[in-house]
Amino acid sequence: MKKTFLMMLSVITLTTLMSVQTANAQEANSPWPGVTKKVLFDNEHVNVSEVTFAPGAVADWHSHPQYTAYAKTDVKMKVEIKEKEPSVVDLKAGQAIWSPAVTHKTSNVGKKPFTVIVSEIK
């Protein structure tokens, strides 16, 4: 009886861990063609996602709480914020930036895809 209980407990624990791991690394359907988002971690404090933009891809107007972005690859993107002049942001792979909460539109204006890790503080 004890052996059966331990085996059932092991199966439940393994199933739960596999479910959490799968949930933590899901590709989200992006509403923007050429932009993919893979959630790496999400809880009540933070959301960490890997976001890739194909050349010319645009993430239309959207909002973020305060966040950091870490460039996995070189980045050349245009950032538009309402009532401000658009700016071009160039990051080298390995660089990171911080932003306060913002509503913006971002576009890949480079000739290559770029990937960033975005960590949003909830």
CSV table of N, CA and C in Angstrom, one decimal:
chain,number,residue,atom,x,y,z
A,1,MET,N,0.8,-1.2,0.0
A,1,MET,CA,0.0,0.0,0.0
A,1,MET,C,0.9,1.3,0.0
A,2,LYS,N,1.9,1.3,0.9
A,2,LYS,CA,2.8,2.4,0.9
A,2,LYS,C,3.5,2.6,-0.4
A,3,LYS,N,3.9,1.5,-1.0
A,3,LYS,CA,4.6,1.5,-2.3
A,3,LYS,C,3.7,2.1,-3.4
A,4,THR,N,2.5,1.7,-3.4
A,4,THR,CA,1.5,2.2,-4.4
A,4,THR,C,1.3,3.7,-4.2
A,5,PHE,N,1.1,4.1,-2.9
A,5,PHE,CA,0.9,5.5,-2.6
A,5,PHE,C,2.1,6.4,-3.1
A,6,LEU,N,3.3,5.9,-2.8
A,6,LEU,CA,4.5,6.6,-3.3
A,6,LEU,C,4.6,6.7,-4.8
A,7,MET,N,4.2,5.6,-5.5
A,7,MET,CA,4.3,5.6,-6.9
A,7,MET,C,3.3,6.6,-7.5
A,8,MET,N,2.1,6.6,-6.9
A,8,MET,CA,1.0,7.6,-7.4
A,8,MET,C,1.5,9.0,-7.1
A,9,LEU,N,2.1,9.3,-6.0
A,9,LEU,CA,2.6,10.6,-5.6
A,9,LEU,C,3.7,11.0,-6.6
A,10,SER,N,4.6,10.1,-7.0
A,10,SER,CA,5.6,10.4,-7.9
A,10,SER,C,5.1,10.7,-9.3
A,11,VAL,N,4.1,10.0,-9.7
A,11,VAL,CA,3.4,10.3,-11.0
A,11,VAL,C,2.8,11.7,-11.0
A,12,ILE,N,2.1,12.0,-10.0
A,12,ILE,CA,1.4,13.3,-9.9
A,12,ILE,C,2.4,14.4,-9.9
A,13,THR,N,3.5,14.2,-9.1
A,13,THR,CA,4.5,15.3,-9.0
A,13,THR,C,5.2,15.5,-10.4
A,14,LEU,N,5.5,14.4,-11.1
A,14,LEU,CA,6.1,14.5,-12.4
A,14,LEU,C,5.2,15.1,-13.4
A,15,THR,N,4.0,14.8,-13.4
A,15,THR,CA,3.0,15.4,-14.3
A,15,THR,C,2.9,16.9,-14.0
A,16,THR,N,2.8,17.3,-12.8
A,16,THR,CA,2.7,18.7,-12.4
A,16,THR,C,3.9,19.4,-12.9
A,17,LEU,N,5.1,18.9,-12.6
A,17,LEU,CA,6.4,19.6,-13.1
A,17,LEU,C,6.4,19.7,-14.6
A,18,MET,N,6.0,18.7,-15.3
A,18,MET,CA,6.0,18.8,-16.8
A,18,MET,C,5.0,19.8,-17.3
A,19,SER,N,3.9,19.9,-16.6
A,19,SER,CA,2.9,20.9,-17.0
A,19,SER,C,3.4,22.3,-16.8
A,20,VAL,N,4.0,22.5,-15.6
A,20,VAL,CA,4.6,23.9,-15.3
A,20,VAL,C,5.7,24.2,-16.3
A,21,GLN,N,6.6,23.3,-16.6
A,21,GLN,CA,7.7,23.5,-17.6
A,21,GLN,C,7.1,23.9,-19.0
A,22,THR,N,6.0,23.2,-19.4
A,22,THR,CA,5.4,23.4,-20.7
A,22,THR,C,4.8,24.8,-20.7
A,23,ALA,N,4.1,25.2,-19.6
A,23,ALA,CA,3.5,26.5,-19.5
A,23,ALA,C,4.5,27.6,-19.5
A,24,ASN,N,5.7,27.4,-19.0
A,24,ASN,CA,6.7,28.4,-18.9
A,24,ASN,C,7.4,28.6,-20.2
A,25,ALA,N,7.3,27.8,-21.2
A,25,ALA,CA,8.0,28.0,-22.4
A,25,ALA,C,7.1,27.8,-23.6
A,26,GLN,N,6.1,28.6,-23.7
A,26,GLN,CA,5.1,28.5,-24.7
A,26,GLN,C,5.2,29.7,-25.7
A,27,GLU,N,5.1,29.3,-27.0
A,27,GLU,CA,5.0,30.3,-28.1
A,27,GLU,C,3.6,30.9,-28.0
A,28,ALA,N,3.6,32.2,-27.9
A,28,ALA,CA,2.3,32.9,-28.0
A,28,ALA,C,2.0,33.3,-29.4
A,29,ASN,N,0.8,33.2,-29.8
A,29,ASN,CA,0.4,33.7,-31.1
A,29,ASN,C,0.4,35.2,-31.0
A,30,SER,N,1.3,35.8,-31.8
A,30,SER,CA,1.4,37.3,-31.8
A,30,SER,C,0.3,37.8,-32.8
A,31,PRO,N,-0.3,39.0,-32.4
A,31,PRO,CA,-1.2,39.6,-33.3
A,31,PRO,C,-0.6,40.3,-34.5
A,32,TRP,N,0.8,40.3,-34.5
A,32,TRP,CA,1.5,41.0,-35.5
A,32,TRP,C,2.3,40.1,-36.4
A,33,PRO,N,2.1,40.1,-37.7
A,33,PRO,CA,2.9,39.2,-38.6
A,33,PRO,C,4.4,39.5,-38.5
A,34,GLY,N,5.2,38.5,-38.3
A,34,GLY,CA,6.6,38.6,-38.3
A,34,GLY,C,7.2,38.8,-36.9
A,35,VAL,N,6.3,38.9,-35.9
A,35,VAL,CA,6.7,39.0,-34.5
A,35,VAL,C,6.3,37.8,-33.7
A,36,THR,N,7.3,37.1,-33.1
A,36,THR,CA,6.9,35.9,-32.3
A,36,THR,C,7.3,36.2,-30.8
A,37,LYS,N,6.6,35.6,-29.9
A,37,LYS,CA,6.8,35.8,-28.5
A,37,LYS,C,6.8,34.4,-27.8
A,38,LYS,N,7.8,34.1,-27.1
A,38,LYS,CA,7.9,32.9,-26.4
A,38,LYS,C,8.0,33.2,-24.9
A,39,VAL,N,7.0,32.9,-24.1
A,39,VAL,CA,7.0,33.1,-22.7
A,39,VAL,C,8.0,32.2,-22.0
A,40,LEU,N,9.0,32.7,-21.3
A,40,LEU,CA,10.0,31.9,-20.7
A,40,LEU,C,9.6,31.7,-19.2
A,41,PHE,N,9.0,32.7,-18.6
A,41,PHE,CA,8.6,32.6,-17.2
A,41,PHE,C,7.5,33.6,-16.9
A,42,ASP,N,6.5,33.3,-16.1
A,42,ASP,CA,5.4,34.2,-15.8
A,42,ASP,C,4.9,33.8,-14.4
A,43,ASN,N,4.9,34.8,-13.5
A,43,ASN,CA,4.2,34.6,-12.2
A,43,ASN,C,3.6,36.0,-11.8
A,44,GLU,N,3.2,36.1,-10.6
A,44,GLU,CA,2.5,37.3,-10.2
A,44,GLU,C,3.4,38.5,-10.1
A,45,HIS,N,4.7,38.3,-10.2
A,45,HIS,CA,5.7,39.4,-10.0
A,45,HIS,C,6.3,39.9,-11.3
A,46,VAL,N,6.5,38.9,-12.3
A,46,VAL,CA,7.3,39.2,-13.5
A,46,VAL,C,6.9,38.4,-14.7
A,47,ASN,N,7.0,38.9,-15.9
A,47,ASN,CA,6.8,38.1,-17.1
A,47,ASN,C,8.1,38.2,-17.9
A,48,VAL,N,8.7,37.1,-18.2
A,48,VAL,CA,9.9,37.1,-19.0
A,48,VAL,C,9.6,36.4,-20.4
A,49,SER,N,9.9,37.1,-21.5
A,49,SER,CA,9.5,36.6,-22.8
A,49,SER,C,10.7,36.8,-23.8
A,50,GLU,N,10.8,35.9,-24.7
A,50,GLU,CA,11.8,36.1,-25.8
A,50,GLU,C,11.0,36.5,-27.0
A,51,VAL,N,11.3,37.7,-27.5
A,51,VAL,CA,10.5,38.3,-28.6
A,51,VAL,C,11.5,38.4,-29.8
A,52,THR,N,11.0,37.9,-31.0
A,52,THR,CA,11.8,38.0,-32.2
A,52,THR,C,11.0,38.8,-33.3
A,53,PHE,N,11.6,39.8,-33.9
A,53,PHE,CA,11.0,40.6,-35.0
A,53,PHE,C,11.7,40.2,-36.3
A,54,ALA,N,11.0,39.8,-37.3
A,54,ALA,CA,11.5,39.7,-38.7
A,54,ALA,C,11.8,41.0,-39.2
A,55,PRO,N,12.7,41.2,-40.3
A,55,PRO,CA,12.9,42.5,-40.9
A,55,PRO,C,11.6,43.1,-41.3
A,56,GLY,N,11.3,44.3,-41.0
A,56,GLY,CA,10.1,45.0,-41.4
A,56,GLY,C,8.9,44.7,-40.5
A,57,ALA,N,9.0,43.8,-39.6
A,57,ALA,CA,7.9,43.5,-38.7
A,57,ALA,C,7.6,44.7,-37.8
A,58,VAL,N,6.3,44.9,-37.5
A,58,VAL,CA,5.8,46.0,-36.7
A,58,VAL,C,4.9,45.4,-35.6
A,59,ALA,N,5.2,45.8,-34.3
A,59,ALA,CA,4.3,45.5,-33.2
A,59,ALA,C,3.5,46.8,-33.0
A,60,ASP,N,2.3,46.8,-33.5
A,60,ASP,CA,1.4,48.0,-33.4
A,60,ASP,C,1.3,48.4,-32.0
A,61,TRP,N,0.5,49.5,-31.8
A,61,TRP,CA,0.4,50.1,-30.4
A,61,TRP,C,0.1,49.1,-29.4
A,62,HIS,N,0.9,49.1,-28.3
A,62,HIS,CA,0.7,48.2,-27.2
A,62,HIS,C,1.4,48.8,-26.0
A,63,SER,N,1.0,48.3,-24.8
A,63,SER,CA,1.5,48.8,-23.5
A,63,SER,C,2.4,47.8,-22.8
A,64,HIS,N,3.3,48.3,-22.0
A,64,HIS,CA,4.1,47.5,-21.1
A,64,HIS,C,4.1,48.2,-19.7
A,65,PRO,N,4.2,47.5,-18.6
A,65,PRO,CA,4.5,48.1,-17.3
A,65,PRO,C,6.0,48.3,-17.4
A,66,GLN,N,6.7,48.8,-16.4
A,66,GLN,CA,8.1,49.0,-16.5
A,66,GLN,C,8.8,47.7,-16.8
A,67,TYR,N,9.9,47.8,-17.6
A,67,TYR,CA,10.5,46.6,-18.1
A,67,TYR,C,12.0,46.8,-18.4
A,68,THR,N,12.7,45.7,-18.6
A,68,THR,CA,14.0,45.7,-19.2
A,68,THR,C,14.0,44.9,-20.4
A,69,ALA,N,14.9,45.2,-21.3
A,69,ALA,CA,15.0,44.4,-22.6
A,69,ALA,C,16.5,44.1,-22.7
A,70,TYR,N,16.8,42.8,-23.0
A,70,TYR,CA,18.2,42.4,-23.2
A,70,TYR,C,18.3,41.9,-24.6
A,71,ALA,N,19.2,42.5,-25.3
A,71,ALA,CA,19.4,42.1,-26.8
A,71,ALA,C,20.2,40.8,-26.9
A,72,LYS,N,19.6,39.8,-27.4
A,72,LYS,CA,20.3,38.5,-27.7
A,72,LYS,C,21.0,38.7,-29.0
A,73,THR,N,20.5,39.5,-29.9
A,73,THR,CA,21.2,39.8,-31.2
A,73,THR,C,21.3,41.3,-31.4
A,74,ASP,N,22.0,41.8,-32.4
A,74,ASP,CA,22.0,43.2,-32.7
A,74,ASP,C,20.6,43.6,-33.0
A,75,VAL,N,20.2,44.8,-32.6
A,75,VAL,CA,18.8,45.3,-32.7
A,75,VAL,C,18.9,46.7,-33.4
A,76,LYS,N,18.0,46.9,-34.4
A,76,LYS,CA,17.8,48.2,-34.9
A,76,LYS,C,16.3,48.4,-35.1
A,77,MET,N,15.7,49.1,-34.2
A,77,MET,CA,14.2,49.3,-34.2
A,77,MET,C,13.8,50.7,-34.1
A,78,LYS,N,12.7,51.0,-34.7
A,78,LYS,CA,12.1,52.3,-34.5
A,78,LYS,C,11.1,52.2,-33.4
A,79,VAL,N,11.1,53.2,-32.5
A,79,VAL,CA,10.1,53.3,-31.4
A,79,VAL,C,9.3,54.5,-31.6
A,80,GLU,N,8.0,54.4,-31.6
A,80,GLU,CA,7.1,55.5,-31.6
A,80,GLU,C,6.3,55.6,-30.3
A,81,ILE,N,6.3,56.8,-29.7
A,81,ILE,CA,5.5,57.0,-28.5
A,81,ILE,C,4.6,58.3,-28.9
A,82,LYS,N,3.4,58.2,-28.5
A,82,LYS,CA,2.4,59.3,-28.9
A,82,LYS,C,2.9,60.6,-28.3
A,83,GLU,N,2.8,61.6,-29.2
A,83,GLU,CA,3.2,63.0,-28.8
A,83,GLU,C,4.7,63.2,-28.6
A,84,LYS,N,5.5,62.2,-29.2
A,84,LYS,CA,6.9,62.4,-29.2
A,84,LYS,C,7.4,62.0,-30.6
A,85,GLU,N,8.6,62.5,-30.9
A,85,GLU,CA,9.3,62.2,-32.2
A,85,GLU,C,9.7,60.7,-32.1
A,86,PRO,N,9.5,60.0,-33.2
A,86,PRO,CA,10.0,58.6,-33.3
A,86,PRO,C,11.5,58.6,-33.1
A,87,SER,N,12.0,57.5,-32.6
A,87,SER,CA,13.5,57.4,-32.5
A,87,SER,C,13.9,56.0,-32.9
A,88,VAL,N,15.1,55.9,-33.3
A,88,VAL,CA,15.7,54.6,-33.7
A,88,VAL,C,16.6,54.2,-32.6
A,89,VAL,N,16.4,53.0,-32.2
A,89,VAL,CA,17.2,52.4,-31.1
A,89,VAL,C,18.1,51.3,-31.7
A,90,ASP,N,19.4,51.5,-31.4
A,90,ASP,CA,20.4,50.5,-31.9
A,90,ASP,C,21.0,49.9,-30.6
A,91,LEU,N,20.9,48.6,-30.5
A,91,LEU,CA,21.6,47.8,-29.4
A,91,LEU,C,22.5,46.7,-30.0
A,92,LYS,N,23.6,46.5,-29.4
A,92,LYS,CA,24.4,45.4,-29.7
A,92,LYS,C,24.0,44.2,-28.9
A,93,ALA,N,24.3,43.0,-29.4
A,93,ALA,CA,24.0,41.8,-28.7
A,93,ALA,C,24.7,41.9,-27.3
A,94,GLY,N,23.9,41.6,-26.3
A,94,GLY,CA,24.5,41.7,-24.9
A,94,GLY,C,24.1,42.9,-24.2
A,95,GLN,N,23.7,44.0,-24.9
A,95,GLN,CA,23.3,45.2,-24.2
A,95,GLN,C,21.9,45.1,-23.6
A,96,ALA,N,21.6,45.9,-22.6
A,96,ALA,CA,20.3,45.9,-21.9
A,96,ALA,C,19.8,47.3,-21.7
A,97,ILE,N,18.5,47.5,-21.7
A,97,ILE,CA,17.9,48.8,-21.4
A,97,ILE,C,16.8,48.6,-20.4
A,98,TRP,N,16.4,49.7,-19.8
A,98,TRP,CA,15.3,49.8,-18.9
A,98,TRP,C,14.3,50.8,-19.4
A,99,SER,N,13.0,50.6,-19.2
A,99,SER,CA,12.0,51.6,-19.6
A,99,SER,C,10.9,51.7,-18.6
A,100,PRO,N,10.5,52.9,-18.3
A,100,PRO,CA,9.3,53.0,-17.5
A,100,PRO,C,8.1,52.5,-18.2
A,101,ALA,N,6.9,52.4,-17.6
A,101,ALA,CA,5.7,51.9,-18.2
A,101,ALA,C,5.5,52.8,-19.5
A,102,VAL,N,5.0,52.2,-20.5
A,102,VAL,CA,4.9,52.9,-21.8
A,102,VAL,C,3.9,52.3,-22.7
A,103,THR,N,3.3,53.1,-23.6
A,103,THR,CA,2.5,52.7,-24.7
A,103,THR,C,3.3,53.1,-25.9
A,104,HIS,N,3.6,52.1,-26.8
A,104,HIS,CA,4.4,52.5,-27.9
A,104,HIS,C,4.1,51.5,-29.1
A,105,LYS,N,4.8,51.8,-30.2
A,105,LYS,CA,4.7,51.0,-31.4
A,105,LYS,C,6.2,50.8,-31.8
A,106,THR,N,6.6,49.5,-32.1
A,106,THR,CA,8.0,49.2,-32.4
A,106,THR,C,8.0,48.5,-33.7
A,107,SER,N,9.1,48.8,-34.5
A,107,SER,CA,9.3,48.3,-35.8
A,107,SER,C,10.8,47.8,-36.0
A,108,ASN,N,11.0,46.7,-36.7
A,108,ASN,CA,12.3,46.3,-37.0
A,108,ASN,C,12.7,47.1,-38.3
A,109,VAL,N,13.6,48.0,-38.2
A,109,VAL,CA,14.0,48.8,-39.4
A,109,VAL,C,15.4,48.3,-39.9
A,110,GLY,N,15.9,47.2,-39.3
A,110,GLY,CA,17.1,46.6,-39.8
A,110,GLY,C,16.9,45.6,-40.9
A,111,LYS,N,18.0,45.1,-41.4
A,111,LYS,CA,17.9,44.1,-42.5
A,111,LYS,C,17.9,42.7,-42.1
A,112,LYS,N,18.1,42.5,-40.7
A,112,LYS,CA,18.1,41.1,-40.2
A,112,LYS,C,17.1,41.0,-39.1
A,113,PRO,N,16.6,39.8,-38.7
A,113,PRO,CA,15.8,39.6,-37.6
A,113,PRO,C,16.5,40.0,-36.3
A,114,PHE,N,15.8,40.4,-35.3
A,114,PHE,CA,16.4,40.6,-34.0
A,114,PHE,C,15.6,39.9,-32.9
A,115,THR,N,16.3,39.6,-31.8
A,115,THR,CA,15.6,38.9,-30.7
A,115,THR,C,16.0,39.6,-29.4
A,116,VAL,N,15.0,39.9,-28.5
A,116,VAL,CA,15.3,40.5,-27.2
A,116,VAL,C,14.6,39.7,-26.2
A,117,ILE,N,15.1,39.7,-25.0
A,117,ILE,CA,14.4,39.1,-23.8
A,117,ILE,C,13.8,40.3,-23.0
A,118,VAL,N,12.5,40.3,-22.9
A,118,VAL,CA,11.8,41.4,-22.3
A,118,VAL,C,11.3,40.9,-20.9
A,119,SER,N,11.7,41.6,-19.8
A,119,SER,CA,11.2,41.3,-18.5
A,119,SER,C,10.4,42.4,-18.0
A,120,GLU,N,9.1,42.1,-17.8
A,120,GLU,CA,8.1,43.1,-17.4
A,120,GLU,C,7.9,42.9,-15.9
A,121,ILE,N,8.0,44.0,-15.1
A,121,ILE,CA,7.7,44.0,-13.7
A,121,ILE,C,6.2,44.2,-13.5
A,122,LYS,N,5.5,43.3,-12.8
A,122,LYS,CA,4.1,43.5,-12.6
A,122,LYS,C,3.8,44.3,-11.4
